[in-house]
Coordinates of C-alpha atoms and ligand atoms in Angstrom, one line a residue:
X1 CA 2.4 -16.7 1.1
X2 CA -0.4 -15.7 -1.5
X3 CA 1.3 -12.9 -4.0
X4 CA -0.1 -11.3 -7.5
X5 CA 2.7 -13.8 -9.7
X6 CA 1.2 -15.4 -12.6
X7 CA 3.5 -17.5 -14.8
X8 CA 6.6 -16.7 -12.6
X9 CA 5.8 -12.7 -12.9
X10 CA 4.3 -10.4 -10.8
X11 CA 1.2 -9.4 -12.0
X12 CA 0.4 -5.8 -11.9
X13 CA -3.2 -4.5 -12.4
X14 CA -2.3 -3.0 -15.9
X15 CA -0.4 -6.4 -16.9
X16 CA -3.5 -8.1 -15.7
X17 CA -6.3 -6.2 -17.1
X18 CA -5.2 -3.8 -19.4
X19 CA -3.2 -5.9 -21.7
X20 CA -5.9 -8.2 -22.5
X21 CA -8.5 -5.3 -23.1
X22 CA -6.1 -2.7 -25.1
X23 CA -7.3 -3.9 -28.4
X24 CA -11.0 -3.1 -27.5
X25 CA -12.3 -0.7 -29.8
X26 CA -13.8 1.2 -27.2
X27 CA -10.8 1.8 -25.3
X28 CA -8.2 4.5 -25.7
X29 CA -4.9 4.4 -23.6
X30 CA -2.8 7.1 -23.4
X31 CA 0.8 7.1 -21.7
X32 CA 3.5 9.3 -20.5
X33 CA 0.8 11.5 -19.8
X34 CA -0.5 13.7 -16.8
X35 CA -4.0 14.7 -15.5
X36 CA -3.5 18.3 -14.6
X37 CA -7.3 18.8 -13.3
X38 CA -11.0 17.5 -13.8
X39 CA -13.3 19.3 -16.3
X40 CA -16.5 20.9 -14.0
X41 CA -19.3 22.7 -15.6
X42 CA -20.7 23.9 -12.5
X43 CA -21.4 20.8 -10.3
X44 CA -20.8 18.5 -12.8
X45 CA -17.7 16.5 -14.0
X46 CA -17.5 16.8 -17.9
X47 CA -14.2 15.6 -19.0
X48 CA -10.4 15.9 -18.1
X49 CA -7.5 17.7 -18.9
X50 CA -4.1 16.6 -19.5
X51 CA -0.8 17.0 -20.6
X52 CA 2.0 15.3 -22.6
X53 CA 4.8 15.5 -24.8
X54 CA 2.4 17.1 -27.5
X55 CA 1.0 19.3 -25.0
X56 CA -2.4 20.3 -23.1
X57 CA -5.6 18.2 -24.3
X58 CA -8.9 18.1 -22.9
X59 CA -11.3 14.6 -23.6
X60 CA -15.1 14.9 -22.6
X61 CA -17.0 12.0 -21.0
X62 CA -20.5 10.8 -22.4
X63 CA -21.0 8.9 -19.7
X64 CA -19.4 9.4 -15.8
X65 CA -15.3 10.7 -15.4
X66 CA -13.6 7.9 -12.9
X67 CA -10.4 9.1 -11.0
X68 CA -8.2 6.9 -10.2
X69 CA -5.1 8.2 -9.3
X70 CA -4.2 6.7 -6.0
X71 CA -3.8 7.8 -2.2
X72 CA -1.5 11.0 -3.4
X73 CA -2.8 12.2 -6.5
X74 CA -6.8 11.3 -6.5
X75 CA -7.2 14.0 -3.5
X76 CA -4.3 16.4 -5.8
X77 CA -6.5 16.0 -8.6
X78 CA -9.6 17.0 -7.1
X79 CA -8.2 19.9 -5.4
X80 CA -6.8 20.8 -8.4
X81 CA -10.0 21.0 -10.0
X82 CA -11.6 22.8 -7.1
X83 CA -13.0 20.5 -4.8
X84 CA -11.9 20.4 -1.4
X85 CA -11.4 22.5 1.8
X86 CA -12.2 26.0 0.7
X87 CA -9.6 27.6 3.1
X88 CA -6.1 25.5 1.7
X89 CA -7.5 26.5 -2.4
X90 CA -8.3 29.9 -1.5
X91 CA -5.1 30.1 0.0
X92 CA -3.2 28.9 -3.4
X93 CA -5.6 30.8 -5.7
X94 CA -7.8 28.3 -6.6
X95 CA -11.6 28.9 -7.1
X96 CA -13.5 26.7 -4.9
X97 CA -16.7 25.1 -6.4
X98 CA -17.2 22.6 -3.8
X99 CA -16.1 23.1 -0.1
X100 CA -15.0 19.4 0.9
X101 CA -13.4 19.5 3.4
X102 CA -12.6 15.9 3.8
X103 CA -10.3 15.4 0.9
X104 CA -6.7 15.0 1.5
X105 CA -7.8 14.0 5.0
X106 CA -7.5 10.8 7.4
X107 CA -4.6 9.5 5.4
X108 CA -4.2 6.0 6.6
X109 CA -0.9 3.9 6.6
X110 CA 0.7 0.7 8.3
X111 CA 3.8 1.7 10.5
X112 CA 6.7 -0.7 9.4
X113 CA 10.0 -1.7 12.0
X114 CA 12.2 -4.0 10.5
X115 CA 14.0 -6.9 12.3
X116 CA 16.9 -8.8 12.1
X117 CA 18.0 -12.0 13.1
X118 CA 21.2 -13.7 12.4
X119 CA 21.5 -17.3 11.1
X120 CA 23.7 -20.1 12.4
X121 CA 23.9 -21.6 8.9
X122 CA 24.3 -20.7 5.8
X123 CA 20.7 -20.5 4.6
X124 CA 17.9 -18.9 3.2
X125 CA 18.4 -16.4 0.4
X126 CA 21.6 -15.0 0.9
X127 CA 23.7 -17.8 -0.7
X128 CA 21.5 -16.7 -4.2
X129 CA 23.4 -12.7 -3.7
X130 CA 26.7 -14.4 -4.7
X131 CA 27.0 -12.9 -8.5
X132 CA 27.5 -15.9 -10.3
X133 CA 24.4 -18.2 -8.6
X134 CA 22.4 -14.5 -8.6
X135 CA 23.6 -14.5 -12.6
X136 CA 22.1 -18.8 -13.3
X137 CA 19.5 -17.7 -11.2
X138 CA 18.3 -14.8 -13.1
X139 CA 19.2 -16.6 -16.3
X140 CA 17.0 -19.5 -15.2
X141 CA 14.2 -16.6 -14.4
X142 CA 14.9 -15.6 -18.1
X143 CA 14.1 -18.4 -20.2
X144 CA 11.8 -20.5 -17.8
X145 CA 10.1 -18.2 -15.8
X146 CA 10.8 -19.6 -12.5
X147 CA 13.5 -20.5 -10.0
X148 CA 14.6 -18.5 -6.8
X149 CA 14.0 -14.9 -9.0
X150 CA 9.9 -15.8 -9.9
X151 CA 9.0 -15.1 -6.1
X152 CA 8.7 -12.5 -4.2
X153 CA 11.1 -13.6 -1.1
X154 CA 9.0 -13.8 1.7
X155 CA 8.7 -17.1 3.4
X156 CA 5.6 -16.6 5.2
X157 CA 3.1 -13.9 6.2
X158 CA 2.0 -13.7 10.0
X159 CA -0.9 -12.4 11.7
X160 CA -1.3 -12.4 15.2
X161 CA -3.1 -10.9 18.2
X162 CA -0.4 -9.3 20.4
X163 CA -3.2 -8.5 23.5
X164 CA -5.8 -11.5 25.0
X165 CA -9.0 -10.2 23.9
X166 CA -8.9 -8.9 20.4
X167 CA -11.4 -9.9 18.5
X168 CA -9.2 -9.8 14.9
X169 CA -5.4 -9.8 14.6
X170 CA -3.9 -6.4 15.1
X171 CA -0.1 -7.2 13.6
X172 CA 1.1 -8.5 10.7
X173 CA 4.8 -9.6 10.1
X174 CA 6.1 -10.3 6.5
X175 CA 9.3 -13.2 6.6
X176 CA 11.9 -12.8 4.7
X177 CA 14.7 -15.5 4.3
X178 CA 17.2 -12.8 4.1
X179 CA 18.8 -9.8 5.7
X180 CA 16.8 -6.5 4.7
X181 CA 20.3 -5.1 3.9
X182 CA 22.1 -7.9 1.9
X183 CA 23.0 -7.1 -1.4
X184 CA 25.1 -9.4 -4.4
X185 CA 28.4 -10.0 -3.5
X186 CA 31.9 -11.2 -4.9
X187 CA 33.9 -13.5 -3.4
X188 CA 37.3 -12.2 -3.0
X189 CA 36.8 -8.8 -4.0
X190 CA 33.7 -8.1 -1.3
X191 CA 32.6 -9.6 2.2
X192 CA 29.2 -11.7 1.9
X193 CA 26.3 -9.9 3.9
X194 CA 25.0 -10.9 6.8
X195 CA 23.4 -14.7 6.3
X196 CA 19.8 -14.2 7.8
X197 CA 16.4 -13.4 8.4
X198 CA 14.2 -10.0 8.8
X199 CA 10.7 -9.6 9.8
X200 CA 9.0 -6.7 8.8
X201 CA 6.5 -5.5 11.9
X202 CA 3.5 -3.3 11.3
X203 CA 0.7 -2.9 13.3
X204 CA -2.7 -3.4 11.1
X205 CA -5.2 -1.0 12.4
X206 CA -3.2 2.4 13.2
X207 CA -5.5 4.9 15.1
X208 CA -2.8 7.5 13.7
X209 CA -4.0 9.8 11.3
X210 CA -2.2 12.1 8.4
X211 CA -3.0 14.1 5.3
X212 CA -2.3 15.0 1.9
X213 CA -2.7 18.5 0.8
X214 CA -1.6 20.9 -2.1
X215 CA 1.8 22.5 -2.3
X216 CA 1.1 24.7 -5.2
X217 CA -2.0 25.0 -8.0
X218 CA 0.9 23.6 -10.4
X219 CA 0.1 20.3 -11.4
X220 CA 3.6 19.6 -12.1
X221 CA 4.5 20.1 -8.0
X222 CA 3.9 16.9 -6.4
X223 CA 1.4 17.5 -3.2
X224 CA 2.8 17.5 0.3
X225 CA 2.4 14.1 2.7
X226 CA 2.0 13.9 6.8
X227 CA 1.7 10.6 7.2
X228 CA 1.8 11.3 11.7
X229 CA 3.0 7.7 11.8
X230 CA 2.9 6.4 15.8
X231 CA 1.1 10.2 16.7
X232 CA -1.3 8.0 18.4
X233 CA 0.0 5.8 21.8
X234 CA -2.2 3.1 21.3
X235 CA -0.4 2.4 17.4
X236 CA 3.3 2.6 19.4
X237 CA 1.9 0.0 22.7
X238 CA 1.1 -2.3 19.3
X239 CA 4.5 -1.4 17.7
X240 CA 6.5 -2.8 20.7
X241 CA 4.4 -5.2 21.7
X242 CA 4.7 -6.4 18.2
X243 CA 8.8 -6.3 18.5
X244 CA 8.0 -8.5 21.9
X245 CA 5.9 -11.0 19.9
X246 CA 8.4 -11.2 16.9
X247 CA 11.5 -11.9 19.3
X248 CA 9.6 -14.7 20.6
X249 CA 8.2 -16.3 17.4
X250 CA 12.1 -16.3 16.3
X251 CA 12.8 -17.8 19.5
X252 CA 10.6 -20.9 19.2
X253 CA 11.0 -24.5 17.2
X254 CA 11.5 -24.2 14.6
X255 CA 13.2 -20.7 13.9
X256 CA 15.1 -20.9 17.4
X257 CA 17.4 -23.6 15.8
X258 CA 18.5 -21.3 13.6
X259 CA 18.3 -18.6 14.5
X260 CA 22.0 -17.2 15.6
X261 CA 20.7 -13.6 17.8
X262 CA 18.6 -10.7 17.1
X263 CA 21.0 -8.0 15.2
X264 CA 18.5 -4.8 14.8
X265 CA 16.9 -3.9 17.5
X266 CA 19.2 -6.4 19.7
X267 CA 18.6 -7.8 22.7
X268 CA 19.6 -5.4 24.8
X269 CA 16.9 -3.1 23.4
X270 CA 13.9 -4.1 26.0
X271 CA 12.1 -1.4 28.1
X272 CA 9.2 0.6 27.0
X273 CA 10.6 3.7 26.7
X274 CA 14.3 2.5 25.0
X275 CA 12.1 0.5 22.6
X276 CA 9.2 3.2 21.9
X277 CA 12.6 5.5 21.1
X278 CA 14.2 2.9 18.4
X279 CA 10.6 2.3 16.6
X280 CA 10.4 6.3 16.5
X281 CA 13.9 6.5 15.0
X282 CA 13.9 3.6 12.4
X283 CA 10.2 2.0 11.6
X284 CA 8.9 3.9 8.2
X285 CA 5.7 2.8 6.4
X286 CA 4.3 -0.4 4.3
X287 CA 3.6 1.7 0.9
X288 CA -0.1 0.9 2.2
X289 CA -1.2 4.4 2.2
X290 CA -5.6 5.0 1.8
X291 CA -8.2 6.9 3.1
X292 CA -7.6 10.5 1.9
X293 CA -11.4 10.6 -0.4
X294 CA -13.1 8.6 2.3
X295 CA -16.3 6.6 1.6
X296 CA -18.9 7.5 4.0
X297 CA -21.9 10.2 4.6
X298 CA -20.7 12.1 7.6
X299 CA -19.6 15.9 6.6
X300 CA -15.7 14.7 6.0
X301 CA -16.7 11.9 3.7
X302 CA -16.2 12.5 -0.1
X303 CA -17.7 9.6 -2.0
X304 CA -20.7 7.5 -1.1
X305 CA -20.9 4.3 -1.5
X306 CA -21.1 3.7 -4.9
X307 CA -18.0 5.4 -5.2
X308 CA -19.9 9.0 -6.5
X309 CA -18.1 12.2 -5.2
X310 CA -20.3 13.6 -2.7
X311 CA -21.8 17.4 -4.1
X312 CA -20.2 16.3 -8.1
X313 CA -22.5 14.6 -10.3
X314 CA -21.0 12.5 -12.8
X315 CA -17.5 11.7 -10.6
X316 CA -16.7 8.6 -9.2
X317 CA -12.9 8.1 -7.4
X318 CA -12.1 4.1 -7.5
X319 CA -8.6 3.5 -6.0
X320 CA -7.2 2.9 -2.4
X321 CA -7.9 6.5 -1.1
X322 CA -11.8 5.5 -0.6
X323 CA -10.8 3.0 1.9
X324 CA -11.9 4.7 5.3
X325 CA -9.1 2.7 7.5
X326 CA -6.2 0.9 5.9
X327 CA -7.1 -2.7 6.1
X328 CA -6.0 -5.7 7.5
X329 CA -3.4 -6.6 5.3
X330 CA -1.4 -5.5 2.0
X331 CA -3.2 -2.9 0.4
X332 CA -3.1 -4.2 -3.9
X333 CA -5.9 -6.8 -3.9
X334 CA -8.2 -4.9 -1.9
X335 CA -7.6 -2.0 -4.5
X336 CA -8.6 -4.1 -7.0
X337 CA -11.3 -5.1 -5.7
X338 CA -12.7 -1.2 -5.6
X339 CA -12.0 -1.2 -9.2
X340 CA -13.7 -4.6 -10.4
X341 CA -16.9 -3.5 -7.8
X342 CA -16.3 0.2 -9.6
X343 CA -16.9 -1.7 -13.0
X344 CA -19.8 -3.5 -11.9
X345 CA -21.1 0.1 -10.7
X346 CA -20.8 1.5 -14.0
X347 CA -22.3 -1.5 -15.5
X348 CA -25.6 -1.2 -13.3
X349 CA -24.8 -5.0 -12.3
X350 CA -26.6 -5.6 -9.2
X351 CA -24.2 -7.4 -6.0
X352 CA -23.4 -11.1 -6.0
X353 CA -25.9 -12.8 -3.1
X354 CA -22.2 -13.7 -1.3
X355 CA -21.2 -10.1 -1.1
X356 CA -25.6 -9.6 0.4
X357 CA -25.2 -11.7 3.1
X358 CA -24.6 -9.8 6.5
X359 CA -22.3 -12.3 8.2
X360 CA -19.5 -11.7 10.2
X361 CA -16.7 -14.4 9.4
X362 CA -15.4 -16.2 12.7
X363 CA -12.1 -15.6 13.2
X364 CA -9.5 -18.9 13.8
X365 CA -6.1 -17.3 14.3
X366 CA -4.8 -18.6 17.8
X367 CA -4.7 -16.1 20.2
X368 CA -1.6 -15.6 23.2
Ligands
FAD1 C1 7.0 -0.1 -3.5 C2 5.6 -0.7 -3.2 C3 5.5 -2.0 -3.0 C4 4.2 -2.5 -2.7 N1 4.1 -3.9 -2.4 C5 2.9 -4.4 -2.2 C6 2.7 -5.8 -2.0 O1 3.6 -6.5 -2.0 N2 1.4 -6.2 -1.8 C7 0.4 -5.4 -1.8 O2 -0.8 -5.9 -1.6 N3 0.5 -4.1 -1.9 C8 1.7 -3.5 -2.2 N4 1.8 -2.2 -2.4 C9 0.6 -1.4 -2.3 C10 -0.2 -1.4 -3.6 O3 0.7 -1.2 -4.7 C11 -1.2 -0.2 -3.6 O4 -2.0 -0.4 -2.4 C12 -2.1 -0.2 -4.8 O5 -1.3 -0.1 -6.0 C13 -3.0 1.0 -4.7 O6 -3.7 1.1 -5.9 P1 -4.3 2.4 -6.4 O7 -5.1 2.2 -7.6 O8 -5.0 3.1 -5.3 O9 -3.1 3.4 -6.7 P2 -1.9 3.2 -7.7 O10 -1.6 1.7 -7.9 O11 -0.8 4.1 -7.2 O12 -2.4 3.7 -9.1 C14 -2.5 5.1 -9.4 C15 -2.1 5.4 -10.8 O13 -2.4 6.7 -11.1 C16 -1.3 7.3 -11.8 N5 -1.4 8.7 -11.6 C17 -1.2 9.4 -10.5 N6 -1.4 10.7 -10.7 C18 -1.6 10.9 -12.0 C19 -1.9 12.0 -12.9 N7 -1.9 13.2 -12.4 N8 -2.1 11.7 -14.2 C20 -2.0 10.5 -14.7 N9 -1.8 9.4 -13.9 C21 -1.6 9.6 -12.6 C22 -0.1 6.6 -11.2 O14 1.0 6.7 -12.1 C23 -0.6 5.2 -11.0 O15 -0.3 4.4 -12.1 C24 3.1 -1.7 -2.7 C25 3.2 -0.3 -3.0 C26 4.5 0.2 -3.3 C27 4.7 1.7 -3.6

């Protein structure tokens, strides 16, 4: 499975790119620090406020402001600074200078139903959760870098169609060598978990639709989520049809050898309805959520696309809440990719001739 791991460690976007630019002259980083709202004069972004330890500051842009605050806190933000449906900041106190009423809209998430499956040996990860191999392993991580701790424990990624028809794959399941639950254990003073396997089920392209909006004009309040996972039917006939597909992936060669029965849902968990009730009670979401300052021109857009905050001059929002649906897939690359194409925006480079080409890419999965 392709992950973000360079020389045995994850690689986070700051570790990635920031590290290696921090000693640029033209770059100052500031940490431990919050972005209470965006400096407007009038229509235009000028600078940013924020607070930390030393107190309230305010920096001024000479060129463009970029927010990039993520899914939660880009739509906040711009709330905050008086941008967004007039009604909800009137409601709090807070001036409106731009009635958009798209932000803090169409938030966008994969649902997420764990499975579990036993195993009739003792394999996979679990054996590594005894504390003195999860102590060499973690020592081995230490000095070299790799071993059992420099991945990131799932044995494969799967995409499949669960109808005949679809044109693209609508369900993903992540494949872990290990129960979801298992945790270290000591031998003779605690049980060993559960040897086995769980598969983590989440339909890719939920119709379902939430939002983010303001609980107070205090920066310091975090903003309130409805994520109105599975509101829609069609995302909870992909759910357990997804379930269905998963129990009988587990139950072919090779995983049916061993695999030793199916402990969450269980078998016994098989109509419709009684399986439509479990995915309501126990799936969650993927920590994929986007969409909530969607890219587009209709009235509930809020940035074009180049990124620019429809009504604001000299505001630009580059992280996952410009996506309008959540994609196909984990959500960190592609929000990379908004920043490195926000770069080459900045930059005035013009688009690579790949990224011209209007071509549809055939798809090759199998179908069922
Ligand atoms: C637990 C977890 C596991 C994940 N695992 C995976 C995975 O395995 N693979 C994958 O592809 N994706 C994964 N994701 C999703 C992925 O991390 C996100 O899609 C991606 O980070 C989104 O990037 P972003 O720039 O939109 O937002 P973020 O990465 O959230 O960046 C926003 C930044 O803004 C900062 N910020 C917010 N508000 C303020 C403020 N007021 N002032 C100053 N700073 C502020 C935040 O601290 C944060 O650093 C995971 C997410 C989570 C939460």
């Amino acid at each position: 499975m392709e992950a973000t791991i360079g020389g045995g460690r994850r690689s986070s976007s700051s570790r990635a790119y920031l590290t290696e630019a921090a000693t640029r002259p033209n770059l100052t980083i500031r940490v431990e620090a919050q972005t209470q709202r965006l400096i407007l004069e009038g229509r235009r972004a000028v600078g940013v406020e924020y607070r930390d330890a030393g107190g309230l500051h305010q920096v001024f842009a000479s060129g463009e402001v970029v927010l990039s605050s993520g899914t939660y806190n880009s739509p906040q933000i711009l709330m905050l600074s008086s941008i967004g449906p007039r009604r909800q900041l009137e409601a709090l106190g807070i001036d409106c200078v731009l009635d958009l009423p798209g932000v803090g809209q169409n938030l966008s998430e994969h649902p997420n139903l764990i499975m579990v499956f036993g195993a009739k040996k003792r394999v996979g990860l679990t054996k590594w959760l005894r504390y003195d191999r999860t102590a060499a392993a973690a020592a081995r991580w230490f000095l070299r870098h790799d071993g059992v701790f420099a991945t990131n424990s799932a044995a494969a990624n799967i995409f499949i169609r669960t109808r005949v028809g679809l044109d693209r794959p609508d369900m993903q399941m992540i494949c872990m060598s290990v129960n979801n639950t298992a945790t270290m254990w000591f031998p003779g003073l605690t049980p060993p978990p559960l040897f086995g396997f769980s598969a983590r089920v989440g339909a890719l392209h939920p119709l379902s639709r939430g939002a983010v909006s303001l609980r107070s004009a205090d920066p310091g309040e975090p903003p309130r989520i409805l994520f109105n996972l599975l509101q829609a039917p069609e995302d909870m006939a992909t759910m357990t049809a997804g379930v269905r597909a998963c129990r009988r992936i587990y139950g072919t060669h090779p995983q049916k050898e061993l695999v030793g029965g199916e402990f969450f849902p269980g078998s016994a968990v098989q109509g419709d309805a009684e399986l439509a009730e479990l995915i309501r009670r126990n799936a969650t979401h993927r920590s994929h959520p986007v969409g909530t300052c969607r890219m587009g021109l209709d009235d509930l857009a809020v940035v074009d696309a180049k990124l620019r905050v429809h009504g604001i001059e000299g505001l630009r929002v580059a992280d996952a809440s410009v996506f309008p649906e959540v994609p196909s897939g984990n959500t960190n690359v592609p929000s990379i990719m908004v920043g490195e194409k926000a770069a080459d925006l900045l930059k005035g480079r013009e688009p690579s001739v790949a990224s011209q080409r209007d071509e549809r890419p055939e798809w090759t999965f199998a179908g069922h």
